[in-house]
Amino acid sequence: MARLKVVEGTAMMFGFYRRVARTRLLDVGLASAMAAYALRAVVGGYMVPVAVSSVAAFVATRSQASLRYAVILLLAGAAIYAGTEWLFRPFWDGIAEAIVEAKARVLSAARRGGLPVDLVGGLANDVDFIMWNFGSFYNTLAPNLLGYAVSVATIYSFSPALAAANLAFLLPSLAVIEAYMRRVEGVREEERRQYGAVIYYSNKALVDGADASPLLSALRRWRGAIGGNILLDRVYWSTGLAIMMAAPAATVLAAAQMGLATSSLVGAAYASLNAYSSLVNGLWGLALIGQNRPAIRRVEALASAAAAGPEEGVIRLGPAR
């Protein structure tokens, strides 16, 4: 049975992190960022929906206690958001340090066996591409999935039946991201290969004075490949946004049929919108992992080929198929 691309891509990304890019600072940064994500998930998934529900209760009953509770929750949420921003400094500093360490390790392996011509592309772009995507993956997936979980728990507090109904939209979202990852890998692999060719032929044309025709051809091929990636991105986002808007609409209809109080209906609808906006954005982190797989293979193949020794007359512009 074929493995899910979601599982394969995540395993490959963290494997690359352990083998090539791991640093103590980034380990600390990942932990501190996760703490910030958890606190912010509580704010967005619980405190804000409950505050909105309390405001609705105040409008209906003119209860000053409901209004005070809403204000306290919102002020506490603002303090948490502002304070946790500093927890991201070691995370992004760690990403920058990991880029330096990864490039040093690849260069060290290459020097032991000679320098393949695609070393410039691998060092100048692919390592950066992988690590910044890793940072965006973690910074997108973790907070949004935590936010999704807290939001569904909040909906459950208003109505267990509504929470169950919201979970029904999870499977279509997962199907969309799996389909995206199965298609984007080949497209991004071609884009990375052509980007490496552009760097190589740019050096030949601008430094060595060679004919620019190969460079122009590589640029046209790169444009075609990145256009395919842009198309797949639009398919993912249009489908995901449709699901994101359908879930709260279904929640409102179901809540109205169940005869929930106005404050509970408003709170559940807000939490549902937050849940599925978090889910669609969070799964985009997995989409970035799908785009990373070709670049990881290029960098690892580059280091392995260089360490094994150069082959005369071979120009490496990407991994062998």
Short mmCIF file of N, CA and C in Angstrom, two decimals, residues 130-249:
data_model
loop_
_atom_site.label_atom_id
_atom_site.label_comp_id
_atom_site.label_asym_id
_atom_site.label_seq_id
_atom_site.Cartn_x
_atom_site.Cartn_y
_atom_site.Cartn_z
N ILE A 130 15.09 25.23 1.40
CA ILE A 130 14.66 24.17 2.32
C ILE A 130 14.43 24.73 3.71
N MET A 131 15.39 25.49 4.23
CA MET A 131 15.32 25.90 5.63
C MET A 131 14.27 27.00 5.85
N TRP A 132 14.15 27.94 4.93
CA TRP A 132 13.10 28.94 5.11
C TRP A 132 11.72 28.30 4.96
N ASN A 133 11.61 27.31 4.07
CA ASN A 133 10.36 26.57 3.98
C ASN A 133 10.09 25.76 5.24
N PHE A 134 11.16 25.22 5.83
CA PHE A 134 11.00 24.50 7.10
C PHE A 134 10.47 25.44 8.18
N GLY A 135 11.05 26.65 8.24
CA GLY A 135 10.58 27.64 9.21
C GLY A 135 9.13 28.00 8.96
N SER A 136 8.77 28.20 7.70
CA SER A 136 7.38 28.55 7.37
C SER A 136 6.44 27.38 7.64
N PHE A 137 6.91 26.16 7.36
CA PHE A 137 6.12 24.96 7.65
C PHE A 137 5.78 24.88 9.14
N TYR A 138 6.79 25.01 9.97
CA TYR A 138 6.58 24.89 11.42
C TYR A 138 5.74 26.06 11.92
N ASN A 139 6.02 27.25 11.38
CA ASN A 139 5.33 28.46 11.82
C ASN A 139 3.89 28.53 11.30
N THR A 140 3.56 27.65 10.35
CA THR A 140 2.21 27.61 9.80
C THR A 140 1.42 26.43 10.35
N LEU A 141 2.04 25.24 10.33
CA LEU A 141 1.33 24.02 10.73
C LEU A 141 1.02 24.00 12.23
N ALA A 142 2.05 24.20 13.05
CA ALA A 142 1.86 24.02 14.50
C ALA A 142 0.81 24.96 15.10
N PRO A 143 0.91 26.29 14.90
CA PRO A 143 -0.08 27.16 15.54
C PRO A 143 -1.49 26.96 15.01
N ASN A 144 -1.60 26.69 13.72
CA ASN A 144 -2.93 26.56 13.15
C ASN A 144 -3.61 25.26 13.55
N LEU A 145 -2.86 24.17 13.62
CA LEU A 145 -3.48 22.91 14.06
C LEU A 145 -3.83 22.97 15.54
N LEU A 146 -3.00 23.63 16.34
CA LEU A 146 -3.38 23.84 17.74
C LEU A 146 -4.63 24.70 17.82
N GLY A 147 -4.68 25.75 17.01
CA GLY A 147 -5.86 26.60 17.00
C GLY A 147 -7.10 25.84 16.57
N TYR A 148 -6.95 24.96 15.58
CA TYR A 148 -8.08 24.14 15.13
C TYR A 148 -8.58 23.25 16.27
N ALA A 149 -7.66 22.59 16.97
CA ALA A 149 -8.06 21.69 18.06
C ALA A 149 -8.77 22.44 19.17
N VAL A 150 -8.23 23.60 19.56
CA VAL A 150 -8.86 24.37 20.64
C VAL A 150 -10.23 24.90 20.20
N SER A 151 -10.33 25.31 18.94
CA SER A 151 -11.62 25.84 18.45
C SER A 151 -12.69 24.75 18.44
N VAL A 152 -12.32 23.54 18.00
CA VAL A 152 -13.30 22.44 18.01
C VAL A 152 -13.71 22.11 19.45
N ALA A 153 -12.74 22.16 20.38
CA ALA A 153 -13.07 21.94 21.79
C ALA A 153 -14.02 23.02 22.31
N THR A 154 -13.83 24.25 21.83
CA THR A 154 -14.72 25.35 22.23
C THR A 154 -16.14 25.12 21.69
N ILE A 155 -16.22 24.70 20.42
CA ILE A 155 -17.53 24.38 19.86
C ILE A 155 -18.20 23.28 20.68
N TYR A 156 -17.41 22.30 21.10
CA TYR A 156 -17.94 21.20 21.92
C TYR A 156 -18.53 21.75 23.22
N SER A 157 -17.91 22.78 23.78
CA SER A 157 -18.42 23.34 25.03
C SER A 157 -19.80 23.99 24.83
N PHE A 158 -20.06 24.47 23.60
CA PHE A 158 -21.37 25.04 23.29
C PHE A 158 -22.37 23.93 22.94
N SER A 159 -21.88 22.93 22.17
CA SER A 159 -22.76 21.84 21.75
C SER A 159 -21.91 20.69 21.20
N PRO A 160 -21.91 19.52 21.85
CA PRO A 160 -21.16 18.36 21.34
C PRO A 160 -21.59 17.96 19.93
N ALA A 161 -22.87 18.09 19.62
CA ALA A 161 -23.36 17.73 18.29
C ALA A 161 -22.76 18.64 17.22
N LEU A 162 -22.63 19.93 17.51
CA LEU A 162 -22.02 20.86 16.56
C LEU A 162 -20.54 20.53 16.34
N ALA A 163 -19.86 20.15 17.40
CA ALA A 163 -18.45 19.77 17.27
C ALA A 163 -18.30 18.57 16.35
N ALA A 164 -19.17 17.58 16.51
CA ALA A 164 -19.13 16.39 15.65
C ALA A 164 -19.40 16.77 14.19
N ALA A 165 -20.36 17.69 13.98
CA ALA A 165 -20.67 18.13 12.62
C ALA A 165 -19.48 18.84 11.99
N ASN A 166 -18.77 19.62 12.78
CA ASN A 166 -17.60 20.34 12.25
C ASN A 166 -16.49 19.38 11.86
N LEU A 167 -16.32 18.30 12.60
CA LEU A 167 -15.26 17.34 12.28
C LEU A 167 -15.50 16.68 10.93
N ALA A 168 -16.75 16.69 10.44
CA ALA A 168 -17.05 16.08 9.15
C ALA A 168 -16.32 16.79 8.01
N PHE A 169 -15.95 18.06 8.21
CA PHE A 169 -15.25 18.81 7.16
C PHE A 169 -13.74 18.54 7.17
N LEU A 170 -13.27 17.76 8.14
CA LEU A 170 -11.83 17.49 8.24
C LEU A 170 -11.36 16.59 7.10
N LEU A 171 -12.10 15.53 6.79
CA LEU A 171 -11.67 14.58 5.76
C LEU A 171 -11.52 15.22 4.38
N PRO A 172 -12.47 16.05 3.92
CA PRO A 172 -12.25 16.71 2.62
C PRO A 172 -11.00 17.59 2.60
N SER A 173 -10.72 18.25 3.71
CA SER A 173 -9.52 19.10 3.78
C SER A 173 -8.26 18.26 3.65
N LEU A 174 -8.22 17.12 4.32
CA LEU A 174 -7.05 16.23 4.23
C LEU A 174 -6.92 15.65 2.82
N ALA A 175 -8.05 15.34 2.17
CA ALA A 175 -7.99 14.81 0.81
C ALA A 175 -7.42 15.85 -0.15
N VAL A 176 -7.77 17.10 0.05
CA VAL A 176 -7.27 18.17 -0.83
C VAL A 176 -5.75 18.31 -0.70
N ILE A 177 -5.24 18.31 0.53
CA ILE A 177 -3.79 18.50 0.70
C ILE A 177 -3.01 17.29 0.20
N GLU A 178 -3.56 16.09 0.36
CA GLU A 178 -2.89 14.89 -0.15
C GLU A 178 -2.80 14.94 -1.68
N ALA A 179 -3.89 15.33 -2.34
CA ALA A 179 -3.88 15.45 -3.80
C ALA A 179 -2.87 16.51 -4.25
N TYR A 180 -2.82 17.62 -3.53
CA TYR A 180 -1.85 18.68 -3.85
C TYR A 180 -0.42 18.16 -3.78
N MET A 181 -0.10 17.46 -2.68
CA MET A 181 1.27 17.00 -2.48
C MET A 181 1.68 15.97 -3.52
N ARG A 182 0.75 15.16 -3.98
CA ARG A 182 1.07 14.17 -5.00
C ARG A 182 1.41 14.83 -6.34
N ARG A 183 0.85 15.98 -6.59
CA ARG A 183 1.09 16.63 -7.88
C ARG A 183 2.23 17.65 -7.84
N VAL A 184 2.40 18.31 -6.70
CA VAL A 184 3.35 19.43 -6.67
C VAL A 184 4.80 18.96 -6.66
N GLU A 185 5.05 17.75 -6.19
CA GLU A 185 6.44 17.30 -6.06
C GLU A 185 7.17 17.30 -7.40
N GLY A 186 6.53 16.71 -8.42
CA GLY A 186 7.18 16.68 -9.73
C GLY A 186 7.36 18.06 -10.33
N VAL A 187 6.36 18.92 -10.13
CA VAL A 187 6.42 20.29 -10.66
C VAL A 187 7.55 21.07 -9.99
N ARG A 188 7.64 20.96 -8.66
CA ARG A 188 8.69 21.69 -7.94
C ARG A 188 10.07 21.10 -8.24
N GLU A 189 10.15 19.79 -8.47
CA GLU A 189 11.45 19.19 -8.82
C GLU A 189 11.98 19.78 -10.12
N GLU A 190 11.10 19.94 -11.11
CA GLU A 190 11.52 20.55 -12.36
C GLU A 190 11.91 22.01 -12.15
N GLU A 191 11.16 22.73 -11.34
CA GLU A 191 11.49 24.14 -11.06
C GLU A 191 12.85 24.27 -10.42
N ARG A 192 13.16 23.41 -9.44
CA ARG A 192 14.47 23.46 -8.77
C ARG A 192 15.60 23.12 -9.75
N ARG A 193 15.36 22.13 -10.62
CA ARG A 193 16.37 21.75 -11.59
C ARG A 193 16.67 22.91 -12.53
N GLN A 194 15.62 23.56 -13.02
CA GLN A 194 15.83 24.66 -13.95
C GLN A 194 16.42 25.88 -13.26
N TYR A 195 16.08 26.09 -11.99
CA TYR A 195 16.70 27.20 -11.27
C TYR A 195 18.20 26.98 -11.13
N GLY A 196 18.59 25.72 -10.84
CA GLY A 196 20.01 25.40 -10.79
C GLY A 196 20.69 25.65 -12.13
N ALA A 197 19.99 25.31 -13.22
CA ALA A 197 20.54 25.55 -14.55
C ALA A 197 20.70 27.04 -14.82
N VAL A 198 19.73 27.84 -14.37
CA VAL A 198 19.81 29.29 -14.55
C VAL A 198 21.04 29.85 -13.84
N ILE A 199 21.29 29.41 -12.61
CA ILE A 199 22.46 29.88 -11.87
C ILE A 199 23.74 29.48 -12.60
N TYR A 200 23.81 28.23 -13.05
CA TYR A 200 25.01 27.74 -13.72
C TYR A 200 25.28 28.51 -15.01
N TYR A 201 24.24 28.63 -15.87
CA TYR A 201 24.45 29.28 -17.15
C TYR A 201 24.58 30.80 -17.01
N SER A 202 24.05 31.37 -15.94
CA SER A 202 24.29 32.80 -15.68
C SER A 202 25.77 33.03 -15.43
N ASN A 203 26.38 32.17 -14.63
CA ASN A 203 27.81 32.29 -14.36
C ASN A 203 28.62 32.14 -15.65
N LYS A 204 28.22 31.16 -16.48
CA LYS A 204 28.95 30.96 -17.74
C LYS A 204 28.83 32.17 -18.65
N ALA A 205 27.60 32.75 -18.71
CA ALA A 205 27.39 33.87 -19.64
C ALA A 205 28.00 35.16 -19.13
N LEU A 206 27.86 35.43 -17.84
CA LEU A 206 28.28 36.73 -17.30
C LEU A 206 29.75 36.77 -16.91
N VAL A 207 30.28 35.65 -16.44
CA VAL A 207 31.67 35.61 -15.98
C VAL A 207 32.60 35.10 -17.08
N ASP A 208 32.19 34.01 -17.76
CA ASP A 208 33.06 33.41 -18.77
C ASP A 208 32.82 33.95 -20.17
N GLY A 209 31.73 34.74 -20.35
CA GLY A 209 31.45 35.30 -21.67
C GLY A 209 30.90 34.30 -22.66
N ALA A 210 30.30 33.21 -22.17
CA ALA A 210 29.75 32.18 -23.06
C ALA A 210 28.46 32.66 -23.71
N ASP A 211 28.01 31.91 -24.71
CA ASP A 211 26.76 32.22 -25.41
C ASP A 211 25.60 32.21 -24.40
N ALA A 212 24.70 33.19 -24.49
CA ALA A 212 23.60 33.32 -23.54
C ALA A 212 22.38 32.47 -23.91
N SER A 213 22.41 31.79 -25.05
CA SER A 213 21.23 31.01 -25.47
C SER A 213 20.84 29.93 -24.45
N PRO A 214 21.79 29.17 -23.90
CA PRO A 214 21.39 28.18 -22.89
C PRO A 214 20.73 28.82 -21.66
N LEU A 215 21.20 30.00 -21.28
CA LEU A 215 20.61 30.70 -20.14
C LEU A 215 19.17 31.09 -20.42
N LEU A 216 18.91 31.63 -21.61
CA LEU A 216 17.56 32.04 -21.97
C LEU A 216 16.62 30.84 -22.05
N SER A 217 17.13 29.72 -22.55
CA SER A 217 16.32 28.50 -22.61
C SER A 217 15.98 28.01 -21.22
N ALA A 218 16.97 28.05 -20.31
CA ALA A 218 16.73 27.62 -18.93
C ALA A 218 15.71 28.53 -18.24
N LEU A 219 15.78 29.83 -18.52
CA LEU A 219 14.82 30.76 -17.94
C LEU A 219 13.39 30.46 -18.41
N ARG A 220 13.25 30.13 -19.71
CA ARG A 220 11.92 29.80 -20.23
C ARG A 220 11.39 28.51 -19.60
N ARG A 221 12.26 27.52 -19.42
CA ARG A 221 11.83 26.27 -18.79
C ARG A 221 11.47 26.49 -17.33
N TRP A 222 12.24 27.36 -16.65
CA TRP A 222 11.91 27.67 -15.25
C TRP A 222 10.56 28.37 -15.17
N ARG A 223 10.28 29.27 -16.11
CA ARG A 223 9.00 29.98 -16.09
C ARG A 223 7.84 29.00 -16.26
N GLY A 224 7.99 28.03 -17.12
CA GLY A 224 6.94 27.04 -17.30
C GLY A 224 6.71 26.21 -16.04
N ALA A 225 7.81 25.82 -15.37
CA ALA A 225 7.70 25.00 -14.17
C ALA A 225 7.05 25.78 -13.02
N ILE A 226 7.47 27.02 -12.81
CA ILE A 226 6.90 27.79 -11.70
C ILE A 226 5.44 28.14 -11.99
N GLY A 227 5.08 28.26 -13.26
CA GLY A 227 3.68 28.49 -13.61
C GLY A 227 2.81 27.31 -13.21
N GLY A 228 3.33 26.10 -13.36
CA GLY A 228 2.59 24.91 -12.93
C GLY A 228 2.40 24.89 -11.43
N ASN A 229 3.42 25.32 -10.69
CA ASN A 229 3.33 25.39 -9.22
C ASN A 229 2.27 26.42 -8.80
N ILE A 230 2.26 27.57 -9.47
CA ILE A 230 1.28 28.61 -9.16
C ILE A 230 -0.14 28.11 -9.40
N LEU A 231 -0.35 27.35 -10.48
CA LEU A 231 -1.67 26.79 -10.77
C LEU A 231 -2.13 25.85 -9.65
N LEU A 232 -1.25 24.96 -9.22
CA LEU A 232 -1.61 24.02 -8.14
C LEU A 232 -1.91 24.76 -6.84
N ASP A 233 -1.16 25.82 -6.56
CA ASP A 233 -1.43 26.63 -5.35
C ASP A 233 -2.84 27.19 -5.38
N ARG A 234 -3.25 27.70 -6.55
CA ARG A 234 -4.58 28.29 -6.67
C ARG A 234 -5.68 27.23 -6.48
N VAL A 235 -5.45 26.03 -7.00
CA VAL A 235 -6.43 24.96 -6.82
C VAL A 235 -6.58 24.64 -5.34
N TYR A 236 -5.44 24.55 -4.62
CA TYR A 236 -5.52 24.25 -3.19
C TYR A 236 -6.28 25.33 -2.44
N TRP A 237 -5.91 26.59 -2.67
CA TRP A 237 -6.51 27.67 -1.89
C TRP A 237 -7.98 27.88 -2.23
N SER A 238 -8.36 27.77 -3.50
CA SER A 238 -9.77 27.96 -3.83
C SER A 238 -10.62 26.87 -3.20
N THR A 239 -10.14 25.63 -3.23
CA THR A 239 -10.89 24.53 -2.62
C THR A 239 -10.92 24.66 -1.10
N GLY A 240 -9.77 24.98 -0.53
CA GLY A 240 -9.69 25.11 0.92
C GLY A 240 -10.54 26.25 1.45
N LEU A 241 -10.55 27.37 0.75
CA LEU A 241 -11.36 28.51 1.20
C LEU A 241 -12.85 28.21 1.09
N ALA A 242 -13.24 27.41 0.09
CA ALA A 242 -14.65 27.01 -0.01
C ALA A 242 -15.06 26.18 1.20
N ILE A 243 -14.18 25.25 1.60
CA ILE A 243 -14.46 24.44 2.79
C ILE A 243 -14.49 25.32 4.04
N MET A 244 -13.55 26.28 4.10
CA MET A 244 -13.48 27.16 5.27
C MET A 244 -14.77 27.95 5.47
N MET A 245 -15.41 28.38 4.40
CA MET A 245 -16.65 29.15 4.51
C MET A 245 -17.87 28.25 4.67
N ALA A 246 -17.80 27.03 4.14
CA ALA A 246 -18.94 26.12 4.24
C ALA A 246 -19.14 25.63 5.67
N ALA A 247 -18.03 25.41 6.40
CA ALA A 247 -18.14 24.86 7.76
C ALA A 247 -18.92 25.77 8.71
N PRO A 248 -18.59 27.08 8.83
CA PRO A 248 -19.39 27.93 9.72
C PRO A 248 -20.83 28.12 9.24
N ALA A 249 -21.03 28.10 7.91
CA ALA A 249 -22.41 28.21 7.41
C ALA A 249 -23.23 27.01 7.88
#
